């Protein structure tokens, strides 16, 4: 007989008090005295948890209610008290929490006020060939391995976009996708669209950091560090350096970000409490820095340990300034020691 059936409620509460329960569900960021409520669109900090005697309680002052670990689970999973009690005992007795974590993710997905539009993927989207992987990597001066890894992870695909063979970045969450031509050239002016280097596929939600939607969301908790970059080439470049320096860091990217682009709330929930480093494009007068300072503030509120990498004063071998992560692949030999500190 499994140990779970022998735990009573007070034993379960002693083993898994509310702060630890919330941590187990990936909700560290709101496991505090004052935080944004997970049960309603909260612009204030209406939610909080607090100890009373030897027990813990939660409360939302905006009307979502309050209670103990069991009422918290009832509310999170929209389930009966009976099944919440069973779930709590199972969690407290150490049953694997994969199911619980993915259920919480489903909850965040289902909780969006407006459903994302579906992305218009090309009908011939598929995995890249070995030759295409080499072509994409060579054009950026990055390793074949980094491109192959992204293809294997289901993040990098190929297909025909606007009539040209293209590489396409998206992820299992299918919220956002961006294409670039495999030959590196611009898409010509066509059908009301101007000449452009990158083409965001119709229906994309630009606030979603591509790369974060991995097909096994329960694995996210194994990554303690996330590298938040801008654009497709920097996603490959960040992975290139993570592999080069053997860091267990997951690169994610905001594609086609403007100064006003905020990070998607579901992504913030996944990143809550994690180490995040942002690599803002160093483009004076551009939108990179403005967007990045907004992301720093958002991630900070989500309880992340967040900082931004500074590219200023770095030069490429040719003498030109380094503006992004991809430029670091051509770093001037005098500046090479900075690569040691690139990834936390
Ligand atoms: Zn509430």
Coordinates of C-alpha atoms and ligand atoms in Angstrom, one line a residue:
X1 CA 0.0 0.0 0.0
X2 CA 1.4 3.4 -0.9
X3 CA 2.3 5.8 1.9
X4 CA -0.1 8.4 0.5
X5 CA -3.2 6.6 1.8
X6 CA -1.9 6.7 5.3
X7 CA -1.3 10.5 5.5
X8 CA -4.1 12.4 7.2
X9 CA -4.7 16.1 6.4
X10 CA -2.7 17.6 9.3
X11 CA 0.3 15.3 8.5
X12 CA 0.0 16.4 4.8
X13 CA 0.0 20.1 5.9
X14 CA 3.0 19.6 8.1
X15 CA 4.9 18.0 5.2
X16 CA 3.8 20.4 2.5
X17 CA 2.8 23.8 3.9
X18 CA 1.2 26.3 1.5
X19 CA 4.5 28.1 0.5
X20 CA 6.1 24.8 -0.4
X21 CA 3.0 23.6 -2.2
X22 CA 2.9 26.7 -4.3
X23 CA 6.6 26.3 -5.0
X24 CA 6.0 22.8 -6.2
X25 CA 3.4 24.1 -8.6
X26 CA 5.9 26.6 -10.0
X27 CA 4.2 29.6 -8.2
X28 CA 7.1 30.8 -6.0
X29 CA 6.6 34.3 -7.4
X30 CA 3.3 34.8 -5.7
X31 CA 3.9 32.7 -2.6
X32 CA 4.3 35.8 -0.4
X33 CA 2.4 38.2 1.8
X34 CA 1.4 40.4 -1.1
X35 CA 1.3 39.4 -4.7
X36 CA -0.8 39.5 -7.9
X37 CA -3.8 37.1 -7.6
X38 CA -3.6 34.0 -9.8
X39 CA -7.4 33.7 -9.8
X40 CA -8.3 37.0 -11.4
X41 CA -6.8 39.7 -13.7
X42 CA -5.1 41.6 -10.9
X43 CA -3.5 45.0 -11.4
X44 CA -3.1 45.4 -7.7
X45 CA -1.5 43.0 -5.3
X46 CA -4.7 41.6 -3.9
X47 CA -3.4 38.1 -3.1
X48 CA -1.3 37.0 -0.1
X49 CA -0.4 34.1 2.1
X50 CA 0.3 34.2 5.8
X51 CA 0.9 31.9 8.7
X52 CA -1.5 31.5 11.6
X53 CA -0.5 29.2 14.4
X54 CA 1.1 26.2 12.8
X55 CA -0.9 26.6 9.6
X56 CA -0.8 28.6 6.4
X57 CA -3.6 30.5 4.7
X58 CA -4.2 32.4 1.5
X59 CA -6.6 35.3 0.8
X60 CA -7.6 37.4 -2.2
X61 CA -8.9 40.8 -1.0
X62 CA -10.6 41.4 -4.4
X63 CA -13.2 38.6 -3.7
X64 CA -11.6 35.3 -4.9
X65 CA -11.9 34.0 -1.4
X66 CA -9.3 32.4 0.9
X67 CA -8.5 29.3 2.8
X68 CA -5.9 26.6 3.3
X69 CA -3.8 24.4 1.0
X70 CA -6.9 22.3 0.1
X71 CA -9.1 25.3 -0.9
X72 CA -6.1 26.6 -2.9
X73 CA -6.0 23.4 -4.9
X74 CA -9.8 23.3 -5.3
X75 CA -9.6 26.8 -6.8
X76 CA -6.5 26.2 -9.0
X77 CA -7.9 23.0 -10.5
X78 CA -11.6 23.8 -10.3
X79 CA -12.2 20.6 -8.5
X80 CA -14.2 19.2 -5.6
X81 CA -13.0 19.3 -2.0
X82 CA -12.7 15.5 -2.2
X83 CA -10.4 15.4 -5.2
X84 CA -8.4 18.4 -3.8
X85 CA -7.8 16.5 -0.6
X86 CA -6.6 13.4 -2.5
X87 CA -4.4 15.6 -4.7
X88 CA -2.9 17.3 -1.7
X89 CA -2.2 14.0 0.1
X90 CA -0.5 12.7 -3.1
X91 CA 1.6 15.8 -3.5
X92 CA 2.6 15.7 0.2
X93 CA 3.6 12.1 0.0
X94 CA 6.0 12.8 -2.8
X95 CA 4.1 11.5 -5.8
X96 CA 5.8 12.8 -9.0
X97 CA 4.4 16.3 -9.7
X98 CA 4.7 16.3 -13.5
X99 CA 0.9 16.0 -13.9
X100 CA 0.4 18.8 -11.4
X101 CA 2.9 21.1 -13.1
X102 CA 1.4 20.6 -16.5
X103 CA -2.1 21.0 -15.2
X104 CA -1.1 24.4 -13.7
X105 CA 0.2 25.3 -17.2
X106 CA -3.1 24.3 -18.7
X107 CA -4.8 26.5 -16.2
X108 CA -2.8 29.5 -17.2
X109 CA -3.5 28.8 -20.9
X110 CA -7.2 28.5 -20.3
X111 CA -7.3 31.6 -18.3
X112 CA -6.5 34.1 -21.0
X113 CA -9.2 36.7 -21.6
X114 CA -8.7 36.5 -25.4
X115 CA -7.7 33.3 -27.2
X116 CA -4.6 33.8 -29.4
X117 CA -5.2 33.6 -33.1
X118 CA -3.8 30.6 -34.8
X119 CA -0.5 31.2 -36.6
X120 CA -0.5 30.8 -40.4
X121 CA 2.3 28.3 -40.8
X122 CA 3.4 27.3 -44.4
X123 CA 1.9 24.0 -45.4
X124 CA 5.3 22.6 -46.2
X125 CA 6.9 23.3 -42.8
X126 CA 9.2 20.5 -41.9
X127 CA 12.6 19.7 -40.2
X128 CA 15.7 21.1 -41.9
X129 CA 18.0 18.8 -43.9
X130 CA 21.7 18.5 -42.8
X131 CA 22.7 20.8 -45.7
X132 CA 20.1 23.4 -44.6
X133 CA 21.4 23.3 -41.1
X134 CA 24.9 23.9 -42.3
X135 CA 23.8 26.8 -44.5
X136 CA 21.8 28.5 -41.7
X137 CA 24.8 28.1 -39.3
X138 CA 27.5 29.2 -41.7
X139 CA 25.7 32.4 -42.7
X140 CA 25.7 33.5 -39.0
X141 CA 29.2 32.1 -38.2
X142 CA 27.6 29.8 -35.6
X143 CA 28.0 26.1 -35.0
X144 CA 25.9 23.5 -36.9
X145 CA 25.3 21.9 -33.5
X146 CA 23.3 24.9 -32.2
X147 CA 21.1 24.9 -35.3
X148 CA 20.7 21.1 -35.1
X149 CA 19.8 21.2 -31.4
X150 CA 17.0 23.8 -32.1
X151 CA 15.7 21.7 -35.0
X152 CA 15.7 18.6 -32.7
X153 CA 13.8 20.6 -30.0
X154 CA 11.1 21.5 -32.5
X155 CA 12.0 25.2 -32.5
X156 CA 13.7 25.6 -35.9
X157 CA 11.9 24.4 -39.0
X158 CA 12.1 25.1 -42.8
X159 CA 9.4 25.9 -45.3
X160 CA 8.3 28.3 -48.0
X161 CA 7.4 31.8 -46.9
X162 CA 6.4 34.5 -49.4
X163 CA 7.8 32.2 -52.1
X164 CA 11.3 31.7 -50.6
X165 CA 12.9 28.8 -48.9
X166 CA 13.0 30.0 -45.3
X167 CA 13.9 28.9 -41.8
X168 CA 11.1 29.4 -39.3
X169 CA 11.3 29.7 -35.5
X170 CA 8.4 28.7 -33.4
X171 CA 7.8 26.3 -30.5
X172 CA 5.3 23.8 -29.2
X173 CA 3.1 26.5 -27.7
X174 CA 2.5 27.6 -31.3
X175 CA 1.8 31.3 -30.4
X176 CA 4.4 33.1 -32.4
X177 CA 6.6 32.3 -35.5
X178 CA 9.1 34.2 -37.5
X179 CA 10.7 33.3 -40.9
X180 CA 14.0 34.4 -42.5
X181 CA 15.3 33.5 -45.9
X182 CA 17.8 30.6 -45.8
X183 CA 20.0 32.5 -48.2
X184 CA 20.1 35.5 -45.8
X185 CA 18.6 37.9 -48.4
X186 CA 15.6 40.2 -47.8
X187 CA 12.1 39.3 -48.7
X188 CA 11.2 41.7 -51.5
X189 CA 8.4 44.3 -51.3
X190 CA 5.2 42.4 -52.1
X191 CA 1.4 42.4 -51.3
X192 CA 1.5 45.5 -49.2
X193 CA 4.5 44.4 -47.2
X194 CA 7.8 46.4 -47.4
X195 CA 11.2 44.9 -48.0
X196 CA 12.1 43.0 -44.9
X197 CA 14.8 40.8 -43.3
X198 CA 12.4 38.8 -41.2
X199 CA 8.7 38.0 -41.7
X200 CA 6.5 37.4 -38.7
X201 CA 3.9 34.8 -39.6
X202 CA 0.3 36.1 -39.5
X203 CA -1.5 35.4 -36.3
X204 CA 1.6 35.6 -34.1
X205 CA 1.5 36.8 -30.5
X206 CA 4.7 38.7 -30.3
X207 CA 4.8 38.8 -26.5
X208 CA 5.5 35.0 -26.3
X209 CA 9.2 34.2 -25.9
X210 CA 9.8 31.6 -28.5
X211 CA 11.7 28.6 -27.2
X212 CA 9.9 28.6 -23.8
X213 CA 7.1 26.5 -25.2
X214 CA 8.8 23.2 -25.0
X215 CA 6.8 20.1 -25.6
X216 CA 7.4 18.8 -22.0
X217 CA 6.5 21.8 -19.8
X218 CA 7.4 19.8 -16.7
X219 CA 11.0 20.0 -17.8
X220 CA 11.1 23.8 -17.5
X221 CA 11.7 23.5 -13.8
X222 CA 15.1 21.8 -14.5
X223 CA 16.4 25.0 -16.1
X224 CA 17.5 27.5 -13.5
X225 CA 18.7 30.0 -16.0
X226 CA 17.1 31.6 -19.1
X227 CA 18.7 33.7 -21.7
X228 CA 16.2 36.2 -23.1
X229 CA 17.3 37.5 -26.5
X230 CA 15.8 39.5 -29.4
X231 CA 15.3 38.0 -32.8
X232 CA 16.0 34.7 -34.5
X233 CA 19.8 34.9 -35.1
X234 CA 20.4 35.7 -31.4
X235 CA 18.5 32.7 -30.3
X236 CA 20.9 30.4 -32.3
X237 CA 23.8 32.5 -31.1
X238 CA 22.8 32.3 -27.4
X239 CA 22.5 28.5 -27.7
X240 CA 25.8 28.4 -29.6
X241 CA 27.6 30.0 -26.6
X242 CA 25.6 28.0 -24.0
X243 CA 26.8 24.8 -25.6
X244 CA 30.3 26.1 -26.0
X245 CA 30.6 26.9 -22.3
X246 CA 28.5 23.9 -21.1
X247 CA 25.9 26.0 -19.4
X248 CA 22.4 24.5 -18.6
X249 CA 20.7 27.7 -19.7
X250 CA 17.7 27.8 -22.0
X251 CA 17.7 30.5 -24.6
X252 CA 14.3 32.1 -25.5
X253 CA 13.6 35.0 -27.8
X254 CA 11.1 37.8 -28.4
X255 CA 10.6 38.0 -32.1
X256 CA 9.9 41.3 -33.9
X257 CA 9.7 43.2 -30.6
X258 CA 8.8 46.8 -30.5
X259 CA 9.4 49.2 -27.6
X260 CA 5.9 48.4 -26.3
X261 CA 6.2 44.6 -26.4
X262 CA 5.6 43.1 -22.9
X263 CA 6.3 39.5 -21.9
X264 CA 3.2 37.2 -22.1
X265 CA 1.7 36.5 -18.7
X266 CA 1.8 32.8 -19.2
X267 CA 5.5 33.1 -19.9
X268 CA 6.0 35.2 -16.8
X269 CA 4.4 32.4 -14.7
X270 CA 6.8 29.8 -16.2
X271 CA 9.8 32.1 -15.5
X272 CA 8.7 33.1 -12.0
X273 CA 11.6 33.0 -9.5
X274 CA 14.2 32.0 -12.1
X275 CA 17.5 33.5 -13.1
X276 CA 17.0 35.4 -16.3
X277 CA 19.6 37.4 -18.3
X278 CA 18.5 39.7 -21.0
X279 CA 20.7 40.6 -24.0
X280 CA 19.2 43.8 -25.4
X281 CA 20.4 44.9 -28.8
X282 CA 22.8 47.8 -28.5
X283 CA 21.1 50.0 -31.0
X284 CA 21.3 53.7 -30.0
X285 CA 18.0 55.3 -30.7
X286 CA 16.4 51.9 -31.3
X287 CA 13.8 50.1 -29.4
X288 CA 15.9 47.4 -27.9
X289 CA 16.9 49.2 -24.8
X290 CA 13.4 50.5 -24.1
X291 CA 11.8 47.1 -24.5
X292 CA 14.5 45.5 -22.3
X293 CA 14.0 47.9 -19.4
X294 CA 10.3 47.0 -19.5
X295 CA 11.1 43.3 -19.5
X296 CA 13.5 43.7 -16.5
X297 CA 10.7 45.4 -14.5
X298 CA 8.2 42.7 -15.5
X299 CA 10.6 39.8 -14.6
X300 CA 11.6 41.5 -11.4
X301 CA 7.9 41.7 -10.3
X302 CA 7.6 38.0 -11.1
X303 CA 10.4 37.3 -8.5
X304 CA 13.1 36.6 -11.1
X305 CA 16.8 37.3 -10.5
X306 CA 17.2 39.4 -13.6
X307 CA 20.0 41.4 -15.2
X308 CA 20.9 42.7 -18.6
X309 CA 24.1 42.1 -20.5
X310 CA 26.0 45.2 -21.7
X311 CA 27.4 45.0 -25.2
X312 CA 28.8 48.6 -25.2
X313 CA 32.6 48.9 -25.6
X314 CA 32.9 45.5 -27.3
X315 CA 34.3 45.3 -30.8
X316 CA 34.2 42.8 -33.6
X317 CA 37.4 41.6 -35.3
X318 CA 36.8 44.1 -38.1
X319 CA 36.6 47.0 -35.5
X320 CA 32.8 47.6 -35.8
X321 CA 30.9 47.7 -32.5
X322 CA 29.2 44.6 -31.2
X323 CA 25.4 45.1 -31.2
X324 CA 24.0 41.7 -30.4
X325 CA 24.8 38.1 -29.3
X326 CA 25.4 37.0 -32.9
X327 CA 28.1 39.7 -33.3
X328 CA 30.0 38.0 -30.5
X329 CA 30.9 35.1 -32.9
X330 CA 33.2 37.6 -34.6
X331 CA 34.5 39.2 -31.4
X332 CA 37.8 41.0 -31.5
X333 CA 40.6 38.9 -29.9
X334 CA 41.3 41.6 -27.3
X335 CA 37.8 41.3 -26.0
X336 CA 37.5 37.5 -25.9
X337 CA 37.7 37.2 -22.1
X338 CA 34.2 38.8 -21.9
X339 CA 32.8 35.5 -23.2
X340 CA 33.5 33.8 -19.9
X341 CA 30.9 36.1 -18.3
X342 CA 28.4 36.0 -21.1
X343 CA 26.2 33.3 -19.5
X344 CA 25.5 33.2 -15.8
Ligands
LIG1 ZN1 -8.3 37.3 -6.8

